[in-house]
Amino acid sequence: MWKVLLLAIIALASSSAFGHTAIMSCFDNGDGTITCEGGFSDGSSASGITFRIAQNGKSVMESKFDEHSEVTFPKPYGRFSAILDGGSGHLIEVRGENIVQ
Amino acid sequence: MMKRFLSAACFTALVAATPAWAHFQMMYTPQSALTAGGAMEMKVVFTHPFDAGHTMDMEPVDEFYVIQKRGEEGEAKKVDLKTYLKEITWDSKGSKGKAFEAKLPASVVRSMGDYVFVLVPTPYYEKEDEEYIQQFTKMIVNVGGVPGNWHEPVGLPAEIVPLDKPYANWTGGVFRGVVLSAGEPVPFAELEIEYLNHEPDMKKNAFSPKGKIEAPHPAFEAMGIRANAQGEFTIGLPKAGWWGIAALGVGPVDTYKDKALAQEAVLWVQVTDMK
């Protein structure tokens, strides 16, 4: 009984960040780079969460959000998508053409 | 002599029956819940928002800044915005007064998170009452939906601290807050609530002459309530738009230039219809 309860508590604790909506916003810094900010609707940090750049359906760059929940990268040529991949269905995609200064 | 007494009595009765003496320091922008950052325009007017009544001439502003924070673990950043203030004339159904506007570039409101805008006006001298009024005013904007410091006190002498996000309220909901004086709750603080009844016209620097609603009785224009013993209050939000909340005379300083001073706290709350 106690083992079951303990497992349930661990499961609840580890899923606390996933009861909320993942959010990402990107902007063009005007110097050839783009910054994407990640976060959750409850104010949780996106630090350490996977960030990817996809072109033609393939991942061309993979990184992690830093301690400020940000990733800055050189603006890719051509069409691309910036992706926050938080797992468990927390996938946010921002298309390059929607990223402005 | 009797005639003078009667006319004085009539004037007193008129003043007493006029509900429009609730001054409100307004900080207005059309939308406080923004999906993305960008350039933003704000109007700063000392007026009577329910009936678009007399607009007072504002003195130069003491402080105008924003404290931005993204996420619970984010770092709060304070940015001085005084440089963006430009004097304008605000038209309140023909009553024109000195006010300000601020055209903030995209670099100020670009990142996601909360933006707590703070205005500290120079005390305004109210001749009729022979006293100064100083309303420490907050208006809170969010970008993107990641919350930050909306619930954190700024440290003003008189301050209303929200217990609900001021930018995320459905029509028909409630809004709660705490009244602070020098950081301490004010038991049974006196509050006034007013609905911004006349839509501000950002281009004309004027209130729309036509109000959205009509009050059936003066007590519905500036609604007077009291906080509880812990300085907390709750108000209902029956209509979409902006609502101003003012805590009257709660600040710790009560004199300015050898006259009485009322230090008050104002907070603006935006309400949105469920569609």
Coordinates of C-alpha atoms in Angstrom, one line a residue:
Chain A
M1 CA 0.0 0.0 0.0
W2 CA 2.7 2.5 1.0
K3 CA 4.7 1.6 -2.1
V4 CA 1.7 2.4 -4.3
L5 CA 1.2 5.7 -2.5
L6 CA 4.9 6.6 -2.8
L7 CA 4.9 5.8 -6.5
A8 CA 1.8 8.0 -7.0
I9 CA 3.4 10.9 -5.1
I10 CA 6.6 10.6 -7.2
A11 CA 4.5 10.5 -10.4
L12 CA 2.5 13.6 -9.4
A13 CA 5.6 15.5 -8.3
S14 CA 7.5 14.7 -11.5
S15 CA 4.6 15.7 -13.7
S16 CA 3.9 19.0 -12.0
A17 CA 5.4 21.0 -14.9
F18 CA 3.2 19.2 -17.4
G19 CA -0.2 20.3 -16.0
H20 CA 0.5 23.6 -17.8
T21 CA 0.8 24.9 -21.3
A22 CA 4.2 25.3 -22.9
I23 CA 4.8 28.6 -24.6
M24 CA 7.5 29.9 -26.9
S25 CA 8.0 33.3 -28.5
C26 CA 10.8 34.2 -31.0
F27 CA 12.0 37.5 -32.3
D28 CA 14.6 38.6 -34.8
N29 CA 17.4 40.5 -33.1
G30 CA 18.2 42.4 -36.3
D31 CA 21.8 41.4 -36.3
G32 CA 21.5 38.1 -38.1
T33 CA 20.4 36.2 -35.0
I34 CA 17.1 35.0 -33.6
T35 CA 16.2 34.6 -29.9
C36 CA 13.5 32.2 -28.8
E37 CA 12.1 32.4 -25.2
G38 CA 10.4 29.4 -23.7
G39 CA 8.2 29.0 -20.6
F40 CA 5.1 27.6 -19.1
S41 CA 1.7 29.2 -18.3
D42 CA 2.3 28.7 -14.5
G43 CA 5.6 30.6 -14.7
S44 CA 7.8 27.4 -14.7
S45 CA 11.2 27.7 -16.4
A46 CA 12.0 26.2 -19.8
S47 CA 15.6 25.9 -18.8
G48 CA 17.1 22.6 -20.0
I49 CA 14.2 21.8 -22.3
T50 CA 15.0 20.7 -25.9
F51 CA 15.0 23.3 -28.7
R52 CA 15.3 22.3 -32.3
I53 CA 15.4 24.0 -35.7
A54 CA 13.8 22.0 -38.5
Q55 CA 14.1 22.5 -42.3
N56 CA 12.3 20.3 -44.9
G57 CA 11.1 18.1 -42.1
K58 CA 14.6 17.4 -40.8
S59 CA 16.2 18.6 -37.6
V60 CA 19.2 20.7 -38.5
M61 CA 20.1 22.1 -35.1
E62 CA 19.4 20.9 -31.5
S63 CA 20.1 22.8 -28.3
K64 CA 18.6 23.4 -24.8
F65 CA 17.0 26.5 -23.4
D66 CA 19.6 28.2 -21.1
E67 CA 19.2 29.3 -17.5
H68 CA 17.1 32.3 -18.7
S69 CA 14.8 30.0 -20.7
E70 CA 16.3 31.4 -24.0
V71 CA 18.1 30.2 -27.1
T72 CA 19.9 32.5 -29.5
F73 CA 21.0 31.1 -32.9
P74 CA 22.1 32.4 -36.4
K75 CA 19.1 33.0 -38.6
P76 CA 19.0 30.0 -41.0
Y77 CA 18.7 30.5 -44.8
G78 CA 15.3 29.6 -46.3
R79 CA 12.3 28.2 -44.6
F80 CA 12.6 26.9 -41.1
S81 CA 10.7 26.2 -37.9
A82 CA 11.8 26.8 -34.3
I83 CA 10.5 24.0 -32.1
L84 CA 10.3 23.7 -28.3
D85 CA 10.1 20.0 -27.5
G86 CA 9.1 19.5 -23.9
G87 CA 8.0 15.9 -24.5
S88 CA 4.6 14.5 -23.4
G89 CA 2.9 16.5 -26.1
H90 CA 4.5 19.8 -25.2
L91 CA 5.6 20.6 -28.7
I92 CA 5.5 24.3 -29.8
E93 CA 6.4 25.3 -33.3
V94 CA 7.0 28.8 -34.6
R95 CA 7.5 29.2 -38.3
G96 CA 10.4 31.4 -39.5
E97 CA 8.2 33.7 -41.6
N98 CA 6.3 34.7 -38.4
I99 CA 9.5 35.8 -36.6
V100 CA 9.9 39.6 -36.8
Q101 CA 12.1 42.2 -35.1
Chain B
M1 CA -27.2 87.6 4.2
M2 CA -29.9 84.9 4.1
K3 CA -29.6 84.8 0.3
R4 CA -25.9 84.2 0.5
F5 CA -26.5 81.5 3.1
L6 CA -29.0 79.8 0.9
S7 CA -26.8 79.9 -2.2
A8 CA -23.9 78.5 -0.1
A9 CA -26.2 75.8 1.2
C10 CA -27.4 75.0 -2.4
F11 CA -23.7 74.8 -3.5
T12 CA -22.9 72.5 -0.7
A13 CA -25.8 70.3 -1.5
L14 CA -24.8 70.2 -5.1
V15 CA -21.3 69.2 -4.3
A16 CA -22.5 66.6 -1.9
A17 CA -24.8 65.1 -4.5
T18 CA -22.2 65.1 -7.3
P19 CA -20.5 61.8 -7.4
A20 CA -17.8 63.0 -9.8
W21 CA -15.2 63.9 -7.2
A22 CA -13.5 60.6 -7.4
H23 CA -10.2 61.5 -9.1
F24 CA -8.5 58.6 -10.9
Q25 CA -5.0 58.6 -12.2
M26 CA -5.4 56.8 -15.5
M27 CA -2.7 54.7 -17.3
Y28 CA -4.4 53.5 -20.4
T29 CA -3.5 51.1 -23.2
P30 CA -6.1 49.3 -25.3
Q31 CA -5.0 45.8 -24.5
S32 CA -3.1 44.4 -21.4
A33 CA -3.0 40.7 -22.5
L34 CA -0.7 40.7 -25.5
T35 CA 0.0 37.6 -27.5
A36 CA 3.3 39.1 -28.7
G37 CA 5.6 41.9 -27.8
G38 CA 5.9 45.1 -29.9
A39 CA 5.6 48.8 -29.9
M40 CA 3.0 50.1 -27.3
E41 CA 1.2 53.3 -26.7
M42 CA -0.1 54.6 -23.4
K43 CA -2.1 57.6 -22.2
V44 CA -1.5 59.1 -18.7
V45 CA -4.5 61.2 -17.7
F46 CA -5.7 62.5 -14.3
T47 CA -9.5 62.4 -14.7
H48 CA -12.9 61.0 -13.8
P49 CA -13.3 57.8 -15.8
F50 CA -16.9 56.9 -15.2
D51 CA -18.5 60.0 -16.5
A52 CA -15.6 61.5 -18.5
G53 CA -15.8 64.4 -16.1
H54 CA -13.3 67.1 -15.3
T55 CA -9.7 66.3 -16.4
M56 CA -7.1 67.8 -14.1
D57 CA -3.9 69.5 -15.3
M58 CA -1.1 67.0 -14.4
E59 CA 2.2 68.4 -13.0
P60 CA 5.4 66.9 -14.3
V61 CA 5.7 63.2 -13.4
D62 CA 8.0 62.2 -10.6
E63 CA 8.6 58.6 -11.7
F64 CA 7.5 56.4 -14.6
Y65 CA 9.0 53.0 -15.0
V66 CA 8.3 49.3 -15.7
I67 CA 9.4 46.2 -13.8
Q68 CA 9.5 43.2 -16.1
K69 CA 9.8 39.6 -15.1
R70 CA 9.4 36.3 -17.0
G71 CA 8.6 33.2 -15.0
E72 CA 8.8 32.5 -11.3
E73 CA 12.5 32.2 -11.4
G74 CA 13.1 35.1 -13.8
E75 CA 15.1 38.1 -12.8
A76 CA 13.1 41.3 -12.3
K77 CA 14.3 44.2 -14.6
K78 CA 13.5 47.8 -13.9
V79 CA 13.5 50.2 -16.9
D80 CA 13.0 54.0 -16.5
L81 CA 10.5 55.2 -19.0
K82 CA 10.4 58.9 -18.2
T83 CA 12.2 59.8 -21.4
Y84 CA 9.2 58.5 -23.4
L85 CA 6.7 60.8 -21.8
K86 CA 5.3 63.6 -24.0
E87 CA 2.8 66.2 -22.9
I88 CA -0.6 66.1 -24.5
T89 CA -4.0 67.8 -24.0
W90 CA -6.7 65.3 -23.1
D91 CA -10.3 66.2 -24.0
S92 CA -12.9 64.9 -21.6
K93 CA -16.2 65.9 -23.1
G94 CA -14.9 69.4 -23.5
S95 CA -12.9 69.6 -20.3
K96 CA -9.3 69.8 -21.4
G97 CA -6.4 69.1 -19.2
K98 CA -2.6 68.6 -19.3
A99 CA -1.8 64.9 -19.6
F100 CA 0.9 62.7 -21.1
E101 CA 1.4 59.9 -23.6
A102 CA 4.2 57.4 -24.0
K103 CA 5.0 55.7 -27.2
L104 CA 7.2 52.8 -26.2
P105 CA 9.4 51.1 -28.8
A106 CA 9.3 47.4 -29.4
S107 CA 12.5 47.0 -27.4
V108 CA 10.7 47.8 -24.2
V109 CA 7.9 45.3 -24.4
R110 CA 9.5 42.5 -26.5
S111 CA 10.1 39.5 -24.2
M112 CA 7.4 37.3 -22.8
G113 CA 6.3 37.9 -19.2
D114 CA 4.7 40.5 -16.9
Y115 CA 5.3 44.2 -17.2
V116 CA 4.3 46.2 -14.1
F117 CA 4.0 49.8 -15.2
V118 CA 4.3 52.3 -12.4
L119 CA 3.5 56.0 -12.3
V120 CA 4.4 58.3 -9.4
P121 CA 2.9 61.7 -10.2
T122 CA 3.8 64.9 -8.5
P123 CA 1.2 65.7 -5.9
Y124 CA -1.8 67.5 -7.4
Y125 CA -3.2 70.5 -5.5
E126 CA -7.0 70.4 -5.2
K127 CA -7.9 74.0 -4.5
E128 CA -11.4 73.3 -3.3
D129 CA -10.2 70.9 -0.6
E130 CA -6.9 72.8 0.1
E131 CA -5.0 69.5 -0.1
Y132 CA -2.7 67.6 -2.3
I133 CA -3.5 64.2 -3.9
Q134 CA -0.8 61.8 -5.0
Q135 CA -2.0 58.6 -6.7
F136 CA 0.6 55.8 -7.0
T137 CA -0.6 54.0 -10.0
K138 CA 0.0 50.5 -11.5
M139 CA -1.1 49.0 -14.7
I140 CA 0.1 45.5 -15.6
V141 CA 0.6 44.0 -19.0
N142 CA 1.5 40.5 -20.0
V143 CA 3.1 39.3 -23.2
G144 CA 2.8 35.7 -24.4
G145 CA 1.1 34.2 -21.3
V146 CA 4.1 33.4 -19.2
P147 CA 3.4 35.1 -15.9
G148 CA 6.0 36.9 -13.7
N149 CA 5.7 39.6 -11.1
W150 CA 2.1 40.6 -11.3
H151 CA 1.5 39.6 -7.7
E152 CA 4.7 41.1 -6.2
P153 CA 4.7 44.5 -4.4
V154 CA 6.7 47.2 -6.1
G155 CA 7.5 48.9 -2.8
L156 CA 5.4 52.1 -3.2
P157 CA 4.3 54.1 -0.2
A158 CA 0.7 53.3 -1.1
E159 CA 0.0 50.2 -3.2
I160 CA -2.7 47.8 -4.3
V161 CA -1.2 44.3 -4.7
P162 CA -3.2 42.0 -6.9
L163 CA -4.3 38.5 -5.8
D164 CA -5.6 37.8 -9.3
K165 CA -3.9 38.6 -12.6
P166 CA -5.2 42.1 -13.6
Y167 CA -4.9 41.3 -17.3
A168 CA -6.8 37.9 -17.3
N169 CA -10.3 38.3 -16.0
W170 CA -13.5 37.1 -17.6
T171 CA -16.7 39.1 -17.4
G172 CA -18.7 37.9 -14.4
G173 CA -15.6 36.9 -12.4
V174 CA -14.2 38.6 -9.3
F175 CA -11.0 40.5 -8.7
R176 CA -9.1 40.4 -5.4
G177 CA -6.3 42.5 -4.0
V178 CA -4.6 43.8 -0.9
V179 CA -4.1 47.4 0.1
L180 CA -0.6 48.3 1.5
S181 CA 0.7 51.4 3.2
A182 CA 4.5 51.4 3.4
G183 CA 4.4 47.6 2.7
E184 CA 1.9 46.8 5.5
P185 CA -1.8 45.8 4.9
V186 CA -4.3 48.5 5.7
P187 CA -7.3 47.1 7.7
F188 CA -10.7 48.4 6.4
A189 CA -9.1 50.6 3.8
E190 CA -11.5 52.8 2.0
L191 CA -11.7 52.0 -1.8
E192 CA -13.4 53.4 -4.8
I193 CA -14.1 51.5 -7.9
E194 CA -14.9 53.1 -11.3
Y195 CA -15.6 51.7 -14.7
L196 CA -13.9 53.3 -17.6
N197 CA -17.2 54.1 -19.2
H198 CA -16.1 56.4 -22.1
E199 CA -13.8 54.7 -24.6
P200 CA -10.5 56.5 -24.9
D201 CA -9.7 57.6 -28.5
M202 CA -5.9 57.1 -28.9
K203 CA -5.7 59.4 -31.9
K204 CA -7.8 62.2 -30.7
N205 CA -6.6 62.1 -27.1
A206 CA -10.1 62.2 -26.0
F207 CA -12.9 60.2 -24.3
S208 CA -15.7 59.1 -26.5
P209 CA -18.6 61.5 -25.6
K210 CA -21.0 58.6 -25.3
G211 CA -20.7 56.3 -22.3
K212 CA -21.3 52.6 -22.5
I213 CA -23.7 52.4 -19.6
E214 CA -25.8 54.7 -17.4
A215 CA -25.7 54.6 -13.7
P216 CA -29.1 54.4 -12.0
H217 CA -27.8 56.2 -8.9
P218 CA -24.7 58.2 -8.0
A219 CA -23.5 55.4 -5.7
F220 CA -23.0 53.2 -8.8
E221 CA -20.6 55.7 -10.5
A222 CA -17.7 55.7 -7.9
M223 CA -18.6 52.6 -5.9
G224 CA -17.3 52.8 -2.3
I225 CA -16.2 49.7 -0.6
R226 CA -14.0 48.7 2.4
A227 CA -11.2 46.2 2.7
N228 CA -11.5 43.6 5.4
A229 CA -9.4 43.4 8.6
Q230 CA -6.4 42.1 6.6
G231 CA -6.6 44.9 4.0
E232 CA -8.0 42.5 1.4
F233 CA -10.9 43.3 -0.9
T234 CA -12.9 41.5 -3.6
I235 CA -14.9 43.1 -6.4
G236 CA -17.2 41.7 -9.0
L237 CA -16.5 42.3 -12.7
P238 CA -19.9 42.6 -14.4
K239 CA -18.8 44.2 -17.7
A240 CA -15.9 43.9 -20.1
G241 CA -13.4 46.8 -20.3
W242 CA -11.1 48.6 -17.8
W243 CA -11.9 49.0 -14.1
G244 CA -10.0 51.4 -11.9
I245 CA -9.5 50.7 -8.2
A246 CA -8.4 53.4 -5.8
A247 CA -7.4 53.1 -2.1
L248 CA -8.0 56.5 -0.6
G249 CA -5.6 58.3 1.7
V250 CA -3.7 55.2 2.7
G251 CA -0.1 56.3 2.3
P252 CA 2.1 57.2 5.3
V253 CA 2.9 60.8 4.4
D254 CA 0.1 63.3 5.1
T255 CA 1.7 66.7 4.4
Y256 CA 3.2 68.3 1.4
K257 CA 4.3 72.0 1.1
D258 CA 2.6 72.7 4.4
K259 CA -0.7 71.4 3.2
A260 CA -2.6 68.1 3.8
L261 CA -1.5 65.3 1.4
A262 CA -3.6 62.2 0.5
Q263 CA -1.4 59.4 -0.7
E264 CA -3.5 57.0 -2.6
A265 CA -3.0 53.7 -4.5
V266 CA -4.6 53.0 -7.9
L267 CA -4.6 49.8 -9.9
W268 CA -6.2 49.1 -13.3
V269 CA -7.9 45.8 -14.1
Q270 CA -9.0 44.7 -17.6
V271 CA -12.0 42.4 -18.1
T272 CA -12.7 40.3 -21.2
D273 CA -16.0 38.8 -22.5
M274 CA -16.1 35.0 -22.9
K275 CA -16.8 34.5 -26.6

